[in-house]
PDB file of C-alpha atoms and ligand atoms in Angstrom:
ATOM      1  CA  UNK T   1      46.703  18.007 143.699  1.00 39.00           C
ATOM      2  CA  UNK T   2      44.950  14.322 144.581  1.00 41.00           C
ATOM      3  CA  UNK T   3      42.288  16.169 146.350  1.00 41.00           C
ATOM      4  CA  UNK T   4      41.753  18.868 143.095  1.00 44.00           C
ATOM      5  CA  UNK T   5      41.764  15.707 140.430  1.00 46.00           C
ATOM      6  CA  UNK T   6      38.932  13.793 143.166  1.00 44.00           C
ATOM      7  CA  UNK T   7      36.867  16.684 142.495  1.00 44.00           C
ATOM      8  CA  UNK T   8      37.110  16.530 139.632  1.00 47.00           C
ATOM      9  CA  UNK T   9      36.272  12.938 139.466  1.00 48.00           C
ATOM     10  CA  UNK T  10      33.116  13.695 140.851  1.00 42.00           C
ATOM     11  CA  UNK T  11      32.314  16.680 138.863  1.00 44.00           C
ATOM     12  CA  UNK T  12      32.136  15.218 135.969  1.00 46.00           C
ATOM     13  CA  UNK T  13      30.412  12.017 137.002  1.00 43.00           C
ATOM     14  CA  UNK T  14      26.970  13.178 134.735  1.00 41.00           C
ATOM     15  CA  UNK T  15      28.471  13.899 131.567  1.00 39.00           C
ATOM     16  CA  UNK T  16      30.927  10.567 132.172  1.00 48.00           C
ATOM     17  CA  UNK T  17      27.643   8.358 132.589  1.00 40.00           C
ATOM     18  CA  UNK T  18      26.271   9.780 129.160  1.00 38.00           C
ATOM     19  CA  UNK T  19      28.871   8.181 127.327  1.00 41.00           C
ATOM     20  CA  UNK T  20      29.630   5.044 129.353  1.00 40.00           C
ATOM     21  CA  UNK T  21      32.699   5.497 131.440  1.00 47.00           C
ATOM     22  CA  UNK T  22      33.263   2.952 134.487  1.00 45.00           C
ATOM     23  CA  UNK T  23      34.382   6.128 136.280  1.00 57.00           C
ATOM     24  CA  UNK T  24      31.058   6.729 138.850  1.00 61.00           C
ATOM     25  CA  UNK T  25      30.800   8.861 142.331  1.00 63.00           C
ATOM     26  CA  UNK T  26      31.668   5.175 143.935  1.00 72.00           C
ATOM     27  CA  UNK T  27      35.590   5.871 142.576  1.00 84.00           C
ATOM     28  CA  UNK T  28      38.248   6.875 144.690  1.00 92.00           C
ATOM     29  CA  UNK T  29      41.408   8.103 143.366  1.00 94.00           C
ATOM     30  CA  UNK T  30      44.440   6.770 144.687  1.00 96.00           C
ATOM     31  CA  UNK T  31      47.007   7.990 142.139  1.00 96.00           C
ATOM     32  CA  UNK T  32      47.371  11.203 139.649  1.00 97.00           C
ATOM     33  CA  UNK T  33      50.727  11.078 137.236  1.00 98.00           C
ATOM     34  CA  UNK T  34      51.166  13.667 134.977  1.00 98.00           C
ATOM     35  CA  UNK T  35      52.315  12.527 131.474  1.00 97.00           C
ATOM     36  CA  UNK T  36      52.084  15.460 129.148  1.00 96.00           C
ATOM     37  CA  UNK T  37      51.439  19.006 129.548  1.00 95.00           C
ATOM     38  CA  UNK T  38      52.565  21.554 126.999  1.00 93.00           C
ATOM     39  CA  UNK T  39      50.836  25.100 126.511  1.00 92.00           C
ATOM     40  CA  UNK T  40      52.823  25.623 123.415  1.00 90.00           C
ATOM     41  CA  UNK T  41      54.360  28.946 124.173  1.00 86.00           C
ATOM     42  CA  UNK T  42      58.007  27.931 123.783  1.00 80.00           C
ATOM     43  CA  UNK T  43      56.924  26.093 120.190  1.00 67.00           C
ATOM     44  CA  UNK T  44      58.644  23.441 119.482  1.00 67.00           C
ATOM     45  CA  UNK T  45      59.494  19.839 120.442  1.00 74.00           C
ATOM     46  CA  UNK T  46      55.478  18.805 121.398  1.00 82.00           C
ATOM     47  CA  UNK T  47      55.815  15.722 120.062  1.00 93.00           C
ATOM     48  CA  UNK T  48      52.617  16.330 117.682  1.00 96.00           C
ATOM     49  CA  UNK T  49      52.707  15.129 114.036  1.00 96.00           C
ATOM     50  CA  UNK T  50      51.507  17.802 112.034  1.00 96.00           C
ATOM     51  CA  UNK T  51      52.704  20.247 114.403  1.00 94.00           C
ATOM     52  CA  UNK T  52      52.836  24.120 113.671  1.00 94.00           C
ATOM     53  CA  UNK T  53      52.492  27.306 115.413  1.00 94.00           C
ATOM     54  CA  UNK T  54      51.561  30.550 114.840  1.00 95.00           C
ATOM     55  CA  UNK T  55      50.606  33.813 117.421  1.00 96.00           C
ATOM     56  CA  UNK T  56      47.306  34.262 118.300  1.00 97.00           C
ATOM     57  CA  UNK T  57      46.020  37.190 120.354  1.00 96.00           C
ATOM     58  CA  UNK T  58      49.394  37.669 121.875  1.00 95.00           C
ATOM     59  CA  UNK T  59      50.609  33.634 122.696  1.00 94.00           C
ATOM     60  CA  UNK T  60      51.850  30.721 120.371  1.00 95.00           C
ATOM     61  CA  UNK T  61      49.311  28.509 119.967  1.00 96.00           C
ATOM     62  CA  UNK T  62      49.288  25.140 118.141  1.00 96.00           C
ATOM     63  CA  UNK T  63      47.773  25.235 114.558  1.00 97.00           C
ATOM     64  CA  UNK T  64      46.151  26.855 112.641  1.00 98.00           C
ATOM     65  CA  UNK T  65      44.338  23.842 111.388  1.00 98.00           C
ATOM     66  CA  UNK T  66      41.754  23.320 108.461  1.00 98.00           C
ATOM     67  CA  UNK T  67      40.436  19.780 107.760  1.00 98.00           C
ATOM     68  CA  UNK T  68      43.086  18.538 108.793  1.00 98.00           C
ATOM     69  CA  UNK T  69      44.338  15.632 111.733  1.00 98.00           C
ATOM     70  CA  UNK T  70      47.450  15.691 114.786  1.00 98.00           C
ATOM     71  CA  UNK T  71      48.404  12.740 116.744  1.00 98.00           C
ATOM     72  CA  UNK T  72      50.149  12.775 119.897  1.00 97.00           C
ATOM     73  CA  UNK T  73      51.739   9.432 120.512  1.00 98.00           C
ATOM     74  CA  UNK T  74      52.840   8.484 124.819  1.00 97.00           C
ATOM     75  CA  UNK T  75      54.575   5.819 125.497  1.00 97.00           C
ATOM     76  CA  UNK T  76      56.046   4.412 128.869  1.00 97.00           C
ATOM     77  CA  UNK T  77      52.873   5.578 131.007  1.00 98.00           C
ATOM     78  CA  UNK T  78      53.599   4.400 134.391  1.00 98.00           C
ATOM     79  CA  UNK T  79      50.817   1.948 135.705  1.00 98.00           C
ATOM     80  CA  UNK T  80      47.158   3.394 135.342  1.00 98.00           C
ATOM     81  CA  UNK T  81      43.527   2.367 134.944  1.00 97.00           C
ATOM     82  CA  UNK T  82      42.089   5.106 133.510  1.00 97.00           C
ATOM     83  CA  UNK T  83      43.993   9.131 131.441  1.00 98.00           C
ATOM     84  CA  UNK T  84      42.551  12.298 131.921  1.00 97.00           C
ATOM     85  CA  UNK T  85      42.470  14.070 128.968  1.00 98.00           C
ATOM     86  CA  UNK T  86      42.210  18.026 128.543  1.00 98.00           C
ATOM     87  CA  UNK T  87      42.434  19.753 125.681  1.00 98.00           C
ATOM     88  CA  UNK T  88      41.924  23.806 125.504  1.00 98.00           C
ATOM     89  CA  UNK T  89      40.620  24.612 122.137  1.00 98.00           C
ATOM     90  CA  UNK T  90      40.356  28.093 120.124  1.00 98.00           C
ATOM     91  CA  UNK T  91      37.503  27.693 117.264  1.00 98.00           C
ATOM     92  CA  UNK T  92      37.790  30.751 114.840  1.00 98.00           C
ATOM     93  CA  UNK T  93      35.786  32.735 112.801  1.00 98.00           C
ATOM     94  CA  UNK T  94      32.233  31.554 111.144  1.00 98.00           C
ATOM     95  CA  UNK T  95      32.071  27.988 112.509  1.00 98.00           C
ATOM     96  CA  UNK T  96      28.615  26.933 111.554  1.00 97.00           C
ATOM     97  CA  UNK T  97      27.815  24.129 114.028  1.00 98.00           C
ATOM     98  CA  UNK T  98      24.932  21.670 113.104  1.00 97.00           C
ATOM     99  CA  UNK T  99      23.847  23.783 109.504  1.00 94.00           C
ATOM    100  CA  UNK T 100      23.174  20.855 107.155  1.00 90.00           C
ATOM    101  CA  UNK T 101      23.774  23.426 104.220  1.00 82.00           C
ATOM    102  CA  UNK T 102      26.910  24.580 102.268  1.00 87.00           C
ATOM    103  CA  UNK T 103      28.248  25.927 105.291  1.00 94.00           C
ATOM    104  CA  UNK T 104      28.669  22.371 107.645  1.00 94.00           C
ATOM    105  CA  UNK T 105      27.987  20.816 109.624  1.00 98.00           C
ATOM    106  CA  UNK T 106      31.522  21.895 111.252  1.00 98.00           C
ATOM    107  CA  UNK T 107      32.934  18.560 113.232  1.00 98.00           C
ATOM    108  CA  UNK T 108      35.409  18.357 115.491  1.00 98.00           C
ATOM    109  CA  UNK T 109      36.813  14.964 116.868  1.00 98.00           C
ATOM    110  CA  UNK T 110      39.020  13.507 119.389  1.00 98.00           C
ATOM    111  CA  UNK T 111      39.776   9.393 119.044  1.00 98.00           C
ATOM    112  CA  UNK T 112      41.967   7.628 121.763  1.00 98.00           C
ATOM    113  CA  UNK T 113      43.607   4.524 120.136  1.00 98.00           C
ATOM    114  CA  UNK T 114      41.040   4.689 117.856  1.00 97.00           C
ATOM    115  CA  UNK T 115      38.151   4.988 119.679  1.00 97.00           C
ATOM    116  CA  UNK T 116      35.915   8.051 119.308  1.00 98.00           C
ATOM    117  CA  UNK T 117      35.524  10.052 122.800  1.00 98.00           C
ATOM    118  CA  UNK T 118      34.237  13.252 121.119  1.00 98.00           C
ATOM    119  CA  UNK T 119      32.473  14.205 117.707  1.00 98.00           C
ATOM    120  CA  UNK T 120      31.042  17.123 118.143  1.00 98.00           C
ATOM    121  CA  UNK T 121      30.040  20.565 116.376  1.00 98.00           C
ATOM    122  CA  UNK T 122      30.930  24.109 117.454  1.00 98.00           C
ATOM    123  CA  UNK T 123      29.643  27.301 116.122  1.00 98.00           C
ATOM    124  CA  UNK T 124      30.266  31.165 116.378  1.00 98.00           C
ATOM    125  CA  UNK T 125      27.255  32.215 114.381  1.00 93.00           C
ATOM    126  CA  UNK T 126      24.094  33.893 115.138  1.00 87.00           C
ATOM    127  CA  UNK T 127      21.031  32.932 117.004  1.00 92.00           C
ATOM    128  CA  UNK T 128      18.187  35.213 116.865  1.00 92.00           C
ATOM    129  CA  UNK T 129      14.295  34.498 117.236  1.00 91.00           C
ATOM    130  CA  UNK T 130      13.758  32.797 113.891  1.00 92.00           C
ATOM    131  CA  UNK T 131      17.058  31.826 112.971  1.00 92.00           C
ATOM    132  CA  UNK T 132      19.665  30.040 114.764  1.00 94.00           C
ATOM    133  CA  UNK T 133      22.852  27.976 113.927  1.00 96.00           C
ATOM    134  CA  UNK T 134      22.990  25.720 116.941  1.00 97.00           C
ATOM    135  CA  UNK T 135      26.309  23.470 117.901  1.00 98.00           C
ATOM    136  CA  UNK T 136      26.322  20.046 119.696  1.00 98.00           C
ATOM    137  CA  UNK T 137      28.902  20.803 122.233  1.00 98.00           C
ATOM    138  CA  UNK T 138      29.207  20.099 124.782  1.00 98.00           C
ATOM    139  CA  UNK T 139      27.594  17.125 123.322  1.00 98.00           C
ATOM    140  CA  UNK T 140      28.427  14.543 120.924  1.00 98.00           C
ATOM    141  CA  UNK T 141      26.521  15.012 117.719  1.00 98.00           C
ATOM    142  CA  UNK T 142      23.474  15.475 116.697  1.00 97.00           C
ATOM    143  CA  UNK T 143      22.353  17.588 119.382  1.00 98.00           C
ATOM    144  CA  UNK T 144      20.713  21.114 119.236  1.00 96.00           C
ATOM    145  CA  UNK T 145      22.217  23.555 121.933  1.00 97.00           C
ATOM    146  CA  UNK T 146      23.060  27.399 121.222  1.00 97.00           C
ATOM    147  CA  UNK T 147      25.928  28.597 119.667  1.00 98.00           C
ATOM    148  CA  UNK T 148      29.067  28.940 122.169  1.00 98.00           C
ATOM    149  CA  UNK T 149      27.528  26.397 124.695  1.00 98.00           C
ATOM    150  CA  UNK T 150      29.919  25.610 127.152  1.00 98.00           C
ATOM    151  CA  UNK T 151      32.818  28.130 125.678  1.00 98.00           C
ATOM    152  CA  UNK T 152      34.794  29.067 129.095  1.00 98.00           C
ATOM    153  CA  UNK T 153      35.571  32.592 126.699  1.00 98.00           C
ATOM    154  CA  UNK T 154      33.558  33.167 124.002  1.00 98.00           C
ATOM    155  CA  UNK T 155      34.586  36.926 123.285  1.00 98.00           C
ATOM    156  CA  UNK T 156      38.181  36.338 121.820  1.00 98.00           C
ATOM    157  CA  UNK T 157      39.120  37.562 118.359  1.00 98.00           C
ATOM    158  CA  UNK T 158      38.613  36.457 115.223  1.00 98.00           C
ATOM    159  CA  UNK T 159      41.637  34.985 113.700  1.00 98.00           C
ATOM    160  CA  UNK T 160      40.957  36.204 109.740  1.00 98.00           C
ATOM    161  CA  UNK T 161      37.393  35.916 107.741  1.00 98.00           C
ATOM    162  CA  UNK T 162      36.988  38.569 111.587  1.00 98.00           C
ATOM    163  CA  UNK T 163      40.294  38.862 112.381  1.00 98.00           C
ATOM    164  CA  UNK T 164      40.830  41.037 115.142  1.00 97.00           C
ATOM    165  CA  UNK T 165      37.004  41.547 116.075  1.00 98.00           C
ATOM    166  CA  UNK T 166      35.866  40.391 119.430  1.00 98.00           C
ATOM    167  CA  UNK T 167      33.506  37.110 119.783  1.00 97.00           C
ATOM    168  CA  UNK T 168      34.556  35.709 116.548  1.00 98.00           C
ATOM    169  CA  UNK T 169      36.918  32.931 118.464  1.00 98.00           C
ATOM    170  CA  UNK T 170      35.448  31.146 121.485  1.00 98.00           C
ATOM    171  CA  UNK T 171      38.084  28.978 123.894  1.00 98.00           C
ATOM    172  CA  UNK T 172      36.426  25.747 125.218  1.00 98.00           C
ATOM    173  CA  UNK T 173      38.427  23.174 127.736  1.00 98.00           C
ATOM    174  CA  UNK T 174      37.460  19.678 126.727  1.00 98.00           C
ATOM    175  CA  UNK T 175      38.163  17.370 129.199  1.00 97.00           C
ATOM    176  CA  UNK T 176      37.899  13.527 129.435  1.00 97.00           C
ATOM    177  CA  UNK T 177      38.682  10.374 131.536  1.00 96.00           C
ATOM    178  CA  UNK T 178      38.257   7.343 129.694  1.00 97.00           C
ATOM    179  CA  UNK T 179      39.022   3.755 131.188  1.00 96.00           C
ATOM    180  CA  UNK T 180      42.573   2.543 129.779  1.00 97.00           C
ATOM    181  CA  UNK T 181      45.390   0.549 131.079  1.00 98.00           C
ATOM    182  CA  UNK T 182      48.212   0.012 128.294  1.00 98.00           C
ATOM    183  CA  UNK T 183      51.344   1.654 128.366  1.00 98.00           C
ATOM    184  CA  UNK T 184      51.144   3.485 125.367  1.00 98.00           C
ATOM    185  CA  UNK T 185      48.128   6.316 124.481  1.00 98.00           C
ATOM    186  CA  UNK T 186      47.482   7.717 120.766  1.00 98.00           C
ATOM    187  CA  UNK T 187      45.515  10.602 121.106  1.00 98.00           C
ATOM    188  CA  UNK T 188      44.368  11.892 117.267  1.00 98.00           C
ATOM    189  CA  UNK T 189      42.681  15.245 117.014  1.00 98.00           C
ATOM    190  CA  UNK T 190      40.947  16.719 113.912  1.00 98.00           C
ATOM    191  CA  UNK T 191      37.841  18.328 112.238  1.00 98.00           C
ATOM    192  CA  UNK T 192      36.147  17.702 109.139  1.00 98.00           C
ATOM    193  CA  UNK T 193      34.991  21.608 108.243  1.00 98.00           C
ATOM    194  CA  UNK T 194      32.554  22.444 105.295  1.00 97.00           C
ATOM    195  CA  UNK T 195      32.526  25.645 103.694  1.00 96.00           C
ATOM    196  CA  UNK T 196      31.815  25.756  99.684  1.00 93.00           C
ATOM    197  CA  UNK T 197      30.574  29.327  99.313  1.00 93.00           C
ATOM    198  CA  UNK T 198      34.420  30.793  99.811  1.00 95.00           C
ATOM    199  CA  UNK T 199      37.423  30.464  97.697  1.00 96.00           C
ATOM    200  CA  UNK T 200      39.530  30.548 101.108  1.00 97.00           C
ATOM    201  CA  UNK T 201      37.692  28.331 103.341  1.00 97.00           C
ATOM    202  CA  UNK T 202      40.766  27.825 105.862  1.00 98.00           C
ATOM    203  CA  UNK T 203      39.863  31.829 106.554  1.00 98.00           C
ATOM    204  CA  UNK T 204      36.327  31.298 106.893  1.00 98.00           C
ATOM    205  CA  UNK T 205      36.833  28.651 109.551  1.00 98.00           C
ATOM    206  CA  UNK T 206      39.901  26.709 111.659  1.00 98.00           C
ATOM    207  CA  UNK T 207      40.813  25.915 115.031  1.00 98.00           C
ATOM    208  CA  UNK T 208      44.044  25.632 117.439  1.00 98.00           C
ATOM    209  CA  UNK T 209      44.798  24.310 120.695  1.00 98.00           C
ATOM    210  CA  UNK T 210      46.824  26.225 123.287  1.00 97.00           C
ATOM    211  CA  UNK T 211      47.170  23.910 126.192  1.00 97.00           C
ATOM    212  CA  UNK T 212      47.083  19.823 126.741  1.00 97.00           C
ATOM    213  CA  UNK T 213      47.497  17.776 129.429  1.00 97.00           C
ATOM    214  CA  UNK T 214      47.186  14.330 130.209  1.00 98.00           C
ATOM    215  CA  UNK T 215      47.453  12.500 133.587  1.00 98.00           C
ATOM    216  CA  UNK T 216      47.619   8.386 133.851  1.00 98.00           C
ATOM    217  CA  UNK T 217      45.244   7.900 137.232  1.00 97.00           C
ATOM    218  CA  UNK T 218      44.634   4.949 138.916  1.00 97.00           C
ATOM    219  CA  UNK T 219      40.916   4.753 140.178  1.00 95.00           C
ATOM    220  CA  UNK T 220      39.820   1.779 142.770  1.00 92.00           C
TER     221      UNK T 220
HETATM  222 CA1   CA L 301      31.569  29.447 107.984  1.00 83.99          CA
HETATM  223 CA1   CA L 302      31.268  25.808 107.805  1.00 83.99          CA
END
């Protein structure tokens, strides 16, 4: 398991040096603790604020969620320099991405004790010769990159506004290590979704999470 998490270490070593991680190809790993890791099949009991649940495409997943914020409090991590985050997220229906319209842009966030690790854009919609609406993942915000970048399944169903019609949910892993060393982690999730043409926009657009872990590492 040491030896998958060092690879992984490594693998993400370019996108880690875009937003100013310590963590560089230099680091060794000489400890990987799991402290969370819930796929949310059994419901209850994650520990989330703002938890709920509901069945999408056959499993119980964690939202749905619509402008709205969870939190995840851990406490008693055992002695770390540095949590690996992962969160697998499920974007639904007519996410927008960067459109700087009535229809977004369509953020989605992830702060640990407070501090922003992701801010990002996602979007399902249509890019064609002349007309495109691009997302920023798997960047932060404002950048320009097609629709579904980075989505490790972007054919799943729509959840309602194309519920039940194939590549109107896309699944992305979102994965992190960030530098941290106190025994407690708050990990807040939560998007800030803009839709004024509808009179339903929580149908138009929402997301859910169906897996998260989070290991405390120690990195020399
Ligand atoms: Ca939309
Ligand atoms: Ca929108």
């Amino acid at each position: 398991m040491i030896r998958n998490t060092r690879h992984l270490l490594v693998t993400w070593v370019g996108c880690l040096l875009l937003w100013g991680s310590l963590v560089s190809c230099q680091d060794e790993l000489l400890e990987s603790v799991p402290v969370y890791s819930l796929d949310f099949s059994n419901g209850h009991s994650s520990q989330i604020i703002n938890e709920k649940w509901f069945n999408f495409n056959g499993d119980t997943v964690l939202g749905w969620y619509h402008n709205e914020e969870i939190v995840l409090n851990l406490n008693n991590l055992p002695k770390h320099n540095t949590v690996e985050v992962t969160v697998e997220v499920l974007v639904h229906d007519s996410w927008d991405g960067n459109q700087d319209e009535i229809g977004g842009p369509d953020f989605w966030y992830m702060h640990l004790d407070g501090d922003e690790i992701v801010n990002t854009t996602f979007s399902n919609g249509p890019c064609g010769t002349n007309y495109c609406l691009y997302q920023s993942y798997p960047e932060n915000y404002p950048r320009h990159l097609e629709p579904k970048s980075g989505s490790t399944d972007p054919d799943l169903p729509g959840r309602c506004q194309y519920k039940g019609i194939p590549g109107w949910t896309s699944k992305y892993i979102v994965a992190r290590l960030v530098k941290h060393k106190s025994s407690n982690l708050t990990i807040l999730i939560g998007d800030r979704l803009l839709q004024t043409n509808t009179s339903d926009p929580g149908c138009d657009e929402s997301w859910s999470i169906s897996n998260i872990e989070v290991k405390a590492l120690t990195v020399n």
